[in-house]
mmCIF file of C-alpha atoms in Angstrom:
data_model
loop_
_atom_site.group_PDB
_atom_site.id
_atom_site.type_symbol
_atom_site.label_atom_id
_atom_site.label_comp_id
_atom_site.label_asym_id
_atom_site.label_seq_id
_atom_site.Cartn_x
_atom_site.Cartn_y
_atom_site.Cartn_z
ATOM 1 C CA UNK A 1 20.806 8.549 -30.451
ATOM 2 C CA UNK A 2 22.748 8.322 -27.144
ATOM 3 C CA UNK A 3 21.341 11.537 -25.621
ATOM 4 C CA UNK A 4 17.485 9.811 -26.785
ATOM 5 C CA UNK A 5 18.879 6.499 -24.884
ATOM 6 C CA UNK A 6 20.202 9.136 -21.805
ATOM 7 C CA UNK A 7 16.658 10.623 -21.867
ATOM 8 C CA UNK A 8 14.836 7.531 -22.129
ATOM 9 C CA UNK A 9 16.810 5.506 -19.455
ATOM 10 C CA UNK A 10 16.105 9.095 -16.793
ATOM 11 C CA UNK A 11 12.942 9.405 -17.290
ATOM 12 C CA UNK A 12 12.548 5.195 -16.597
ATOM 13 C CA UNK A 13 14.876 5.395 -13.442
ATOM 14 C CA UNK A 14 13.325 8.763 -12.247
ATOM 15 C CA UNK A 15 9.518 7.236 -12.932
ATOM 16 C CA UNK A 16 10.927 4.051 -10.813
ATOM 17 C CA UNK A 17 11.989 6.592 -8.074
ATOM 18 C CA UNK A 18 8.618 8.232 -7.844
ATOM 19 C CA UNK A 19 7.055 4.749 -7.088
ATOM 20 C CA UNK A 20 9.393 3.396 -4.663
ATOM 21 C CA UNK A 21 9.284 6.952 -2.961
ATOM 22 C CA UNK A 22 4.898 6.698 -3.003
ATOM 23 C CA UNK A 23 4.720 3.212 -1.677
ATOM 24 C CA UNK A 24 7.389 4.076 1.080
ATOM 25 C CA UNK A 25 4.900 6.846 1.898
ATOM 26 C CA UNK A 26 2.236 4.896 2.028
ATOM 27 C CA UNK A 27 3.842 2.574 4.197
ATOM 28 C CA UNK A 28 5.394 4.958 6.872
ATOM 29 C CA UNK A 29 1.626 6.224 7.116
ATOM 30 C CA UNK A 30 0.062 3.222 7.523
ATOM 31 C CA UNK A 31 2.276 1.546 10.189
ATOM 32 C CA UNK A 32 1.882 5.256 11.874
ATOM 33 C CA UNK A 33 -1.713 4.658 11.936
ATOM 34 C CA UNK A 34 -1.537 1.068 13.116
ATOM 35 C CA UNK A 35 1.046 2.350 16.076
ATOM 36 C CA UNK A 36 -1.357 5.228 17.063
ATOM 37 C CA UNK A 37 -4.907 3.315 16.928
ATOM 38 C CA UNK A 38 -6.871 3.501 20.101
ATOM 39 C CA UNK A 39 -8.501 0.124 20.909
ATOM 40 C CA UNK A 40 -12.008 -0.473 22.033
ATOM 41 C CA UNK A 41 -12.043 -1.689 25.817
ATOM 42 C CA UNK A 42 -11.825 -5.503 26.109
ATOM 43 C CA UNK A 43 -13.728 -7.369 28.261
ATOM 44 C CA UNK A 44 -12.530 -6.032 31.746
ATOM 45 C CA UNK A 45 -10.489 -9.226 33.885
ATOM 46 C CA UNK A 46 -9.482 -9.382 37.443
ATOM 47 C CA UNK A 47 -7.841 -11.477 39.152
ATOM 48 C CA UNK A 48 -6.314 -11.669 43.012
ATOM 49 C CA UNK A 49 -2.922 -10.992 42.736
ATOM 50 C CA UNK A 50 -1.534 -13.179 45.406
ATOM 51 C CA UNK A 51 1.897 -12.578 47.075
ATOM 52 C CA UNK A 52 2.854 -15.454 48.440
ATOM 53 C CA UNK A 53 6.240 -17.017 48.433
ATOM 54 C CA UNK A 54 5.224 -19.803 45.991
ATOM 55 C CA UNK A 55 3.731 -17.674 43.547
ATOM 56 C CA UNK A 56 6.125 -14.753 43.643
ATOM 57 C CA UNK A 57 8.956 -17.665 42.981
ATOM 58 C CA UNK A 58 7.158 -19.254 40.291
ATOM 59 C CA UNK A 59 6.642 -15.293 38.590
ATOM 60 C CA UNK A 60 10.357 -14.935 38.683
ATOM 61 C CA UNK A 61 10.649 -18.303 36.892
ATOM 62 C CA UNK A 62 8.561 -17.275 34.414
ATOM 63 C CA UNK A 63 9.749 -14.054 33.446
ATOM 64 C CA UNK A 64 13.315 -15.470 33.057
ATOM 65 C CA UNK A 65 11.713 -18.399 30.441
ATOM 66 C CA UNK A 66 9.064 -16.208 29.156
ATOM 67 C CA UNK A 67 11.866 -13.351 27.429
ATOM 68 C CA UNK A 68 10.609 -10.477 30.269
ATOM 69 C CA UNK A 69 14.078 -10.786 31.739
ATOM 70 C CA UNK A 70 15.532 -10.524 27.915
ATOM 71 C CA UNK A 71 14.357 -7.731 27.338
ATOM 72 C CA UNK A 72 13.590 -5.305 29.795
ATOM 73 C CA UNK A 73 16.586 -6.702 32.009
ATOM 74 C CA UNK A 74 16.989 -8.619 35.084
ATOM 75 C CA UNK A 75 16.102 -5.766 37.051
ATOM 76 C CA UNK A 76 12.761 -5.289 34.692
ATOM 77 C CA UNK A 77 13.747 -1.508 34.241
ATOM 78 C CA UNK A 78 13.785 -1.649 30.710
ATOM 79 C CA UNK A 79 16.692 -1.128 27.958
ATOM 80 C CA UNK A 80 17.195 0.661 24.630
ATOM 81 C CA UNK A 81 16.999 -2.971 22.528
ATOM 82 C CA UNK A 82 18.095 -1.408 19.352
ATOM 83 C CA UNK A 83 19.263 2.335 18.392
ATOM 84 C CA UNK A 84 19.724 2.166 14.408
ATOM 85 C CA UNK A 85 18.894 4.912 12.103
ATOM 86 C CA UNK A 86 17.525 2.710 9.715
ATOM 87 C CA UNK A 87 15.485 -0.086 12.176
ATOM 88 C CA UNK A 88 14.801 3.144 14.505
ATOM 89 C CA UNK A 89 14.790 2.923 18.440
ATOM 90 C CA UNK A 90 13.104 0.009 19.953
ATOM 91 C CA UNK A 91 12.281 0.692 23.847
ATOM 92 C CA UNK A 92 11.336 -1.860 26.530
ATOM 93 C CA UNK A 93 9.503 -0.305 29.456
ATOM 94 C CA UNK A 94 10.138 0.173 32.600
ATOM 95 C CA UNK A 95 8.165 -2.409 34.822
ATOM 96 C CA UNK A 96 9.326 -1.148 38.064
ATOM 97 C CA UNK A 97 8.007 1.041 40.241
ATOM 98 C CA UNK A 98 10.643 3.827 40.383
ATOM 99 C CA UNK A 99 10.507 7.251 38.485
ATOM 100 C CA UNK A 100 10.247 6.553 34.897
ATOM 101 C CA UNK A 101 8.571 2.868 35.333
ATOM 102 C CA UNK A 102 5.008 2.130 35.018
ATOM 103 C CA UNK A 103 4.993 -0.143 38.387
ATOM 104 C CA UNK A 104 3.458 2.393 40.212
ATOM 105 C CA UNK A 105 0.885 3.627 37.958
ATOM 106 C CA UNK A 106 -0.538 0.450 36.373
ATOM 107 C CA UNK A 107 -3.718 -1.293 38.374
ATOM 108 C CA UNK A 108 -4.206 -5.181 38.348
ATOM 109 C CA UNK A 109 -6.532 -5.048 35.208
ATOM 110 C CA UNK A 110 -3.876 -3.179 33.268
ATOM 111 C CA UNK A 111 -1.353 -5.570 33.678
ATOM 112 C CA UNK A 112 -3.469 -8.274 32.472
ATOM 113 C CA UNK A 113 -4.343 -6.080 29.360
ATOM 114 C CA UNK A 114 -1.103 -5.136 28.487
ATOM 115 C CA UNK A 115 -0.152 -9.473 29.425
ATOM 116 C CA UNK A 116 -3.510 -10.813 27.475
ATOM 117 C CA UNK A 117 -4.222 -7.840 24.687
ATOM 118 C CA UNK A 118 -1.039 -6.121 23.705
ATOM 119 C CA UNK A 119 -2.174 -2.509 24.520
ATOM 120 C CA UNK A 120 -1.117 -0.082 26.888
ATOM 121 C CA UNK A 121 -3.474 1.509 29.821
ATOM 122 C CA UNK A 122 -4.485 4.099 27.051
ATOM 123 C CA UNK A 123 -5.536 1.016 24.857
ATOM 124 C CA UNK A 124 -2.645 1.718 22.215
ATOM 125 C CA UNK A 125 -0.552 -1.186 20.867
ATOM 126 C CA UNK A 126 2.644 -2.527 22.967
ATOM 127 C CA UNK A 127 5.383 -1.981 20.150
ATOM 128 C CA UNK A 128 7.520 -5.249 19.984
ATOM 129 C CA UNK A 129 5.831 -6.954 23.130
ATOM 130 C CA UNK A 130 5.004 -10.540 22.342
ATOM 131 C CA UNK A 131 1.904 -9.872 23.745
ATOM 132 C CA UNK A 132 0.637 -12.907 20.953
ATOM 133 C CA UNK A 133 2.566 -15.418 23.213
ATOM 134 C CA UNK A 134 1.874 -13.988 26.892
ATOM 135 C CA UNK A 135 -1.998 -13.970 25.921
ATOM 136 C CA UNK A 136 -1.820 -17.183 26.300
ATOM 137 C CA UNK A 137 -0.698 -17.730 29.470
ATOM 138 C CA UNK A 138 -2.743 -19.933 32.170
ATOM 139 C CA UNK A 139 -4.500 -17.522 34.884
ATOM 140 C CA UNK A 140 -2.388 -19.039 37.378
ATOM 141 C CA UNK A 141 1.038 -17.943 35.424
ATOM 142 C CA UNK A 142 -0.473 -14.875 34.548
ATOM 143 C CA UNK A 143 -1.061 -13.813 37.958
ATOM 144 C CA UNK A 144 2.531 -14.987 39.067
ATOM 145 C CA UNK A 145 3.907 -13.117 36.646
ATOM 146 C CA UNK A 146 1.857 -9.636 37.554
ATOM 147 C CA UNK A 147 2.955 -10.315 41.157
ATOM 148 C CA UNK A 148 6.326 -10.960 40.860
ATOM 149 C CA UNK A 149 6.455 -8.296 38.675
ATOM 150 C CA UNK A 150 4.902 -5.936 41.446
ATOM 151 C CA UNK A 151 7.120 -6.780 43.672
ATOM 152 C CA UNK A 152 10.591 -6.117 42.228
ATOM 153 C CA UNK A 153 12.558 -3.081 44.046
ATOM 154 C CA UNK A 154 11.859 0.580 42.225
ATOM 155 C CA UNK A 155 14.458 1.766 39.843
ATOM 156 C CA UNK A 156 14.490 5.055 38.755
ATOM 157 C CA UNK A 157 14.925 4.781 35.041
ATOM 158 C CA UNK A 158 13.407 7.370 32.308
ATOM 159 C CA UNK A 159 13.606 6.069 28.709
ATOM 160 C CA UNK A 160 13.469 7.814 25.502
ATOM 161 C CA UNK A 161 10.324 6.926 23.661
ATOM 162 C CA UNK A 162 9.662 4.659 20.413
ATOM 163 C CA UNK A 163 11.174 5.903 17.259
ATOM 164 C CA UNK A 164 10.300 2.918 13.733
ATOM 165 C CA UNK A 165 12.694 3.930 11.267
ATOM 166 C CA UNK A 166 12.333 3.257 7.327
ATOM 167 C CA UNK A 167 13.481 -0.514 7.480
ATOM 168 C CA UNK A 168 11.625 -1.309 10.210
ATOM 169 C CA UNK A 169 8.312 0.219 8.985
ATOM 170 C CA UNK A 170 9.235 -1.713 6.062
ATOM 171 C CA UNK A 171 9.759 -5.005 7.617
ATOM 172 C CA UNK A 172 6.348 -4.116 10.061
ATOM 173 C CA UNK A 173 4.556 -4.040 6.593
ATOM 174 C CA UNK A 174 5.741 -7.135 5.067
ATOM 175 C CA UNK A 175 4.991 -9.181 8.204
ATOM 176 C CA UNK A 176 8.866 -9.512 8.671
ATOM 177 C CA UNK A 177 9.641 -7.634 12.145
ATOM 178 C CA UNK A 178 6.835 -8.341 15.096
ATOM 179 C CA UNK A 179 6.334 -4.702 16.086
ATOM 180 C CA UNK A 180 2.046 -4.784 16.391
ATOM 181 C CA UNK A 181 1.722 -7.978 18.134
ATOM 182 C CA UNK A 182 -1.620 -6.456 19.276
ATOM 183 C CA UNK A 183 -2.986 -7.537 15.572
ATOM 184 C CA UNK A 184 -1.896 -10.997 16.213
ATOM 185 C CA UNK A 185 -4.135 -11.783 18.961
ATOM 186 C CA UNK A 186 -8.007 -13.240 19.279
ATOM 187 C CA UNK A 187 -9.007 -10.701 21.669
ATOM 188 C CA UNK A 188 -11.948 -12.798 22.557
ATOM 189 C CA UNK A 189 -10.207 -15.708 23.990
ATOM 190 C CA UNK A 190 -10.228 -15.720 27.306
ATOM 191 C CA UNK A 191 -7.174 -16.740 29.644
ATOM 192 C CA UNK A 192 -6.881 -20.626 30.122
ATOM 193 C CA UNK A 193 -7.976 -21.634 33.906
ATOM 194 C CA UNK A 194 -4.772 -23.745 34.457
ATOM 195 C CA UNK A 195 -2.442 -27.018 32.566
ATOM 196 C CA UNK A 196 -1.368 -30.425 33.910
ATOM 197 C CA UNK A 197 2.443 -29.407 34.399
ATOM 198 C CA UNK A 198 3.532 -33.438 33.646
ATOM 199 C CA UNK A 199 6.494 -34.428 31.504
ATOM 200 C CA UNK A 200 4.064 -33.988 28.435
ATOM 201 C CA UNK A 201 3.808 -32.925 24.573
ATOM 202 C CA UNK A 202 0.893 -31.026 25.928
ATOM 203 C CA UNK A 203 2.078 -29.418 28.329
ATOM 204 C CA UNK A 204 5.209 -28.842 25.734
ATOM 205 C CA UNK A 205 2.775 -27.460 23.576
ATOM 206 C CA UNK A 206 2.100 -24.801 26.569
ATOM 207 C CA UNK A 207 5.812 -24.208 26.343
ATOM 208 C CA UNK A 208 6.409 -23.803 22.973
ATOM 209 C CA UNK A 209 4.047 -20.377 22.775
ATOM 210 C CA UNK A 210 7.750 -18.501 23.476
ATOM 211 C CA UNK A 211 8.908 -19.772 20.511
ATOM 212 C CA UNK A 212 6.216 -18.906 18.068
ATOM 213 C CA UNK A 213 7.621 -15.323 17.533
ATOM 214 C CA UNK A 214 10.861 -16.246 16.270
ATOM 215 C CA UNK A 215 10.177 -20.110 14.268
ATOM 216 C CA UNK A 216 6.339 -19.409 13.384
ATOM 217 C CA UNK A 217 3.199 -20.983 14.257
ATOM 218 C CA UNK A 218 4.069 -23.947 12.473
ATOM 219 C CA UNK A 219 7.570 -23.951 14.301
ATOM 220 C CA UNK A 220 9.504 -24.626 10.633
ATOM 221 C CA UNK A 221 11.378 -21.184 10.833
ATOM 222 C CA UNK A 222 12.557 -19.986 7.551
ATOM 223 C CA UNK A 223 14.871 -16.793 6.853
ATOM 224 C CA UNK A 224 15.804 -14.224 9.628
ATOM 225 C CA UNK A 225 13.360 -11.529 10.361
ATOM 226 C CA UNK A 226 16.231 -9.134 9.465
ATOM 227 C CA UNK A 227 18.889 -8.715 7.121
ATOM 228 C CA UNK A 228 21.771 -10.062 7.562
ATOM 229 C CA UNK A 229 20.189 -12.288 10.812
ATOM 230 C CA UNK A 230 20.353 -16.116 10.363
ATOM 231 C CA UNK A 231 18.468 -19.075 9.341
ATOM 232 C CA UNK A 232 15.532 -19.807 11.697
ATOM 233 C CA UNK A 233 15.649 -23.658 12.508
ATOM 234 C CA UNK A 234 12.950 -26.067 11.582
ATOM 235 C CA UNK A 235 12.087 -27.476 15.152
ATOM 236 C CA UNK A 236 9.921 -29.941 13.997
ATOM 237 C CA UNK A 237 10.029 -33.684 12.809
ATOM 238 C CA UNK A 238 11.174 -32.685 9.731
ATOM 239 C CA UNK A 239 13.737 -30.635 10.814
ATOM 240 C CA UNK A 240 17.763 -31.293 12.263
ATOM 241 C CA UNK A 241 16.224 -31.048 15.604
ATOM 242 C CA UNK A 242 14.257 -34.360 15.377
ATOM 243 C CA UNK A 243 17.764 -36.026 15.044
ATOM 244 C CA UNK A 244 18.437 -35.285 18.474
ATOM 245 C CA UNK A 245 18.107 -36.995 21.862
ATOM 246 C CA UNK A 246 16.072 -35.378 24.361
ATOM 247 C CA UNK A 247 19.913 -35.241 26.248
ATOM 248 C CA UNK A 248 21.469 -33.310 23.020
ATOM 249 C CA UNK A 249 18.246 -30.996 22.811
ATOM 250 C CA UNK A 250 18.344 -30.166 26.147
ATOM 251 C CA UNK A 251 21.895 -29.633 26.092
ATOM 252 C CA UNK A 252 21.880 -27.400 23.515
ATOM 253 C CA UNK A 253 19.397 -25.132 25.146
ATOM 254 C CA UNK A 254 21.673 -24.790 28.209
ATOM 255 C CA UNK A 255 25.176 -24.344 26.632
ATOM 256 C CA UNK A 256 24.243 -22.552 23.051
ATOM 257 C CA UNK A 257 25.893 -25.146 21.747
ATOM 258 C CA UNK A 258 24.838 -27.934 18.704
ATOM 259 C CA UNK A 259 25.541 -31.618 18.627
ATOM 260 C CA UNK A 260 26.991 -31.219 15.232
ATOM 261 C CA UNK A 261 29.274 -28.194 17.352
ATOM 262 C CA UNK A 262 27.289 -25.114 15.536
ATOM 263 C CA UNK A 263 27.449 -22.290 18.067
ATOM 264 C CA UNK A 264 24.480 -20.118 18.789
ATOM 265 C CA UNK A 265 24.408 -16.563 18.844
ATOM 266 C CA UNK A 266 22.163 -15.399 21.955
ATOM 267 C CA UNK A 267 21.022 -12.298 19.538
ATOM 268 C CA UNK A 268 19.383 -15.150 17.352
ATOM 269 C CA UNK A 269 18.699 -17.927 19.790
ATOM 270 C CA UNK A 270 18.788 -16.603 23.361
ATOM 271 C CA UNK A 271 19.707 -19.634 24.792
ATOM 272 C CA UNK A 272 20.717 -17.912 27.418
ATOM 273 C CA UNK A 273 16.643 -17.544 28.756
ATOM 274 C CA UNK A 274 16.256 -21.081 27.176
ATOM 275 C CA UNK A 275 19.338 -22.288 30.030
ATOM 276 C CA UNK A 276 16.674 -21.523 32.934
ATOM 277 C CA UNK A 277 14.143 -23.821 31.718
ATOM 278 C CA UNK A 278 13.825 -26.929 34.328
ATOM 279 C CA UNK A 279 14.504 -30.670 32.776
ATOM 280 C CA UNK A 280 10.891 -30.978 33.038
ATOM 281 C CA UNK A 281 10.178 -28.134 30.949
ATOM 282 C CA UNK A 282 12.807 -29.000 28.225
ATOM 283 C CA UNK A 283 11.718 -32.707 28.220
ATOM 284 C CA UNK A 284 7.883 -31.923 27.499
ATOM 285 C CA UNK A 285 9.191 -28.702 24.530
ATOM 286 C CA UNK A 286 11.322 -31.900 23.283
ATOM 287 C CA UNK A 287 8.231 -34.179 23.083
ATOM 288 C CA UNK A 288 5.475 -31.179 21.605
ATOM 289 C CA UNK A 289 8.213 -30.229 18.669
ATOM 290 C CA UNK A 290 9.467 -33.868 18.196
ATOM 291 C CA UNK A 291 4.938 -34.620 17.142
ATOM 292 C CA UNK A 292 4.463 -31.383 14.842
ATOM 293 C CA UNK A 293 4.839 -32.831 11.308
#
């Protein structure tokens, strides 16, 4: 009876095996194909990349609110993000134009396709670039950013490439980790001509593209995109945040720090980026998030 009850429960557990091994191998295929599809060509864009003092000053604003600086470093060479054998590697570029950056070998219109699509100048997906978020920035930001981008001094940096491991396939395929931001995107919008930059909700709502990624479209957050990662705040009305002043909100931003004394972790909430916003900026993401029911 035992030894039926030993065959029985092997044969279950081994069965159970089998399945969990085929839908893993379904899934490390399919996120491989997703990574390695070439795009069709979008609808070519070109701007004049202007120079200027003003707009090179305003690019390096925005790259220090808009994450660029967070991840691929203040001197935009790029950084190993994450080396885990179970997540995998997770690369950010190069942006200079020194040996190993793509500076120097990207043209106007490929900036604004990697910026407004997600894709690379071979029309395969950005991995991890919030390309959903930088699609929509105004032409007049987007061109700032290009330039100032252009303009940084080489660095000669050579990075390993790309490498998804199990758990982040995994997390790819349940929606969980935003590695193909290029599938997040209505490639047939085309780039907003400019915004009223007032102390407003709209222009808040601008603003509050950055923090789509982490809190969700409808900015309510929910559980951490990875295990073990924290609780993503509800930033709306019906959320802790609503509680606060426009003073306490903006605080927190600058100094990582809670009214109720909860201390951020910059892994989670890089408040760190968050610190450079202007009062202006903060003021109208206070007003947008405070509206959102």
């Amino acid at each position: 009876m035992i030894k039926k009850i030993v065959k029985v429960t092997g044969i279950i557990l081994g069965s159970f095996i089998l399945l969990i091994g085929a839908f893993y191998t379904f899934i490390h295929f399919n996120i491989e194909s997703r990574m390695n599809k070439t795009y069709p060509e979008f609808p070519a864009e070109s701007y004049t990349i202007a120079s200027d003092s003003a707009t090179l000053a305003l690019g390096e604003h925005l790259t220090r609110i808009k994450g660029c600086q967070e991840c691929h470093g203040a001197n935009l060479a790029g950084t190993i993000m994450a080396d885990d054998p179970a997540l995998g590697r997770l690369v950010s570029a190069n942006l200079t134009r020194g040996k190993g950056g793509i500076g120097s070998t990207y043209t106007n219109s490929e900036w604004i396709k990697a910026l407004r699509h997600g894709v690379n100048k071979n029309n395969k997906p950005l991995l991890f670039m919030p390309s959903n978020e930088t699609t929509h920035l105004t032409r007049q930001d987007l061109v700032a950013v290009i330039a100032y981008c252009q303009s940084v001094p080489p660095v000669d940096t050579e990075h390993p490439e790309n490498n998804i491991g199990p758990l982040g396939r995994v997390l790819t395929y349940f929606e969980k980790l935003p590695l193909l931001n290029v599938e997040m995107i209505d490639h047939a919008q085309t780039a907003p001509a400019g915004i009223e930059k007032t102390v407003s909700a709209s222009y808040g709502k601008y603003l509050a593209t950055t923090c789509i990624g982490c809190h969700g479209e409808n900015f309510k957050g929910g559980a951490g995109h990875v295990p073990g990662s924290p609780q993503i705040a509800n930033l709306t009305s019906t959320g802790n945040v609503a509680k606060w002043s426009d003073a306490q909100f903006i605080n927190t931003l600058r100094t990582g720090e809670t009214p109720e004394g909860k201390k951020l972790q910059n892994e989670f909430m890089p408040w760190q980026m968050t610190k450079q916003y202007t009062d202006h900026e903060l003021k109208s993401l206070y007003l947008f998030l405070k509206s959102q029911p």
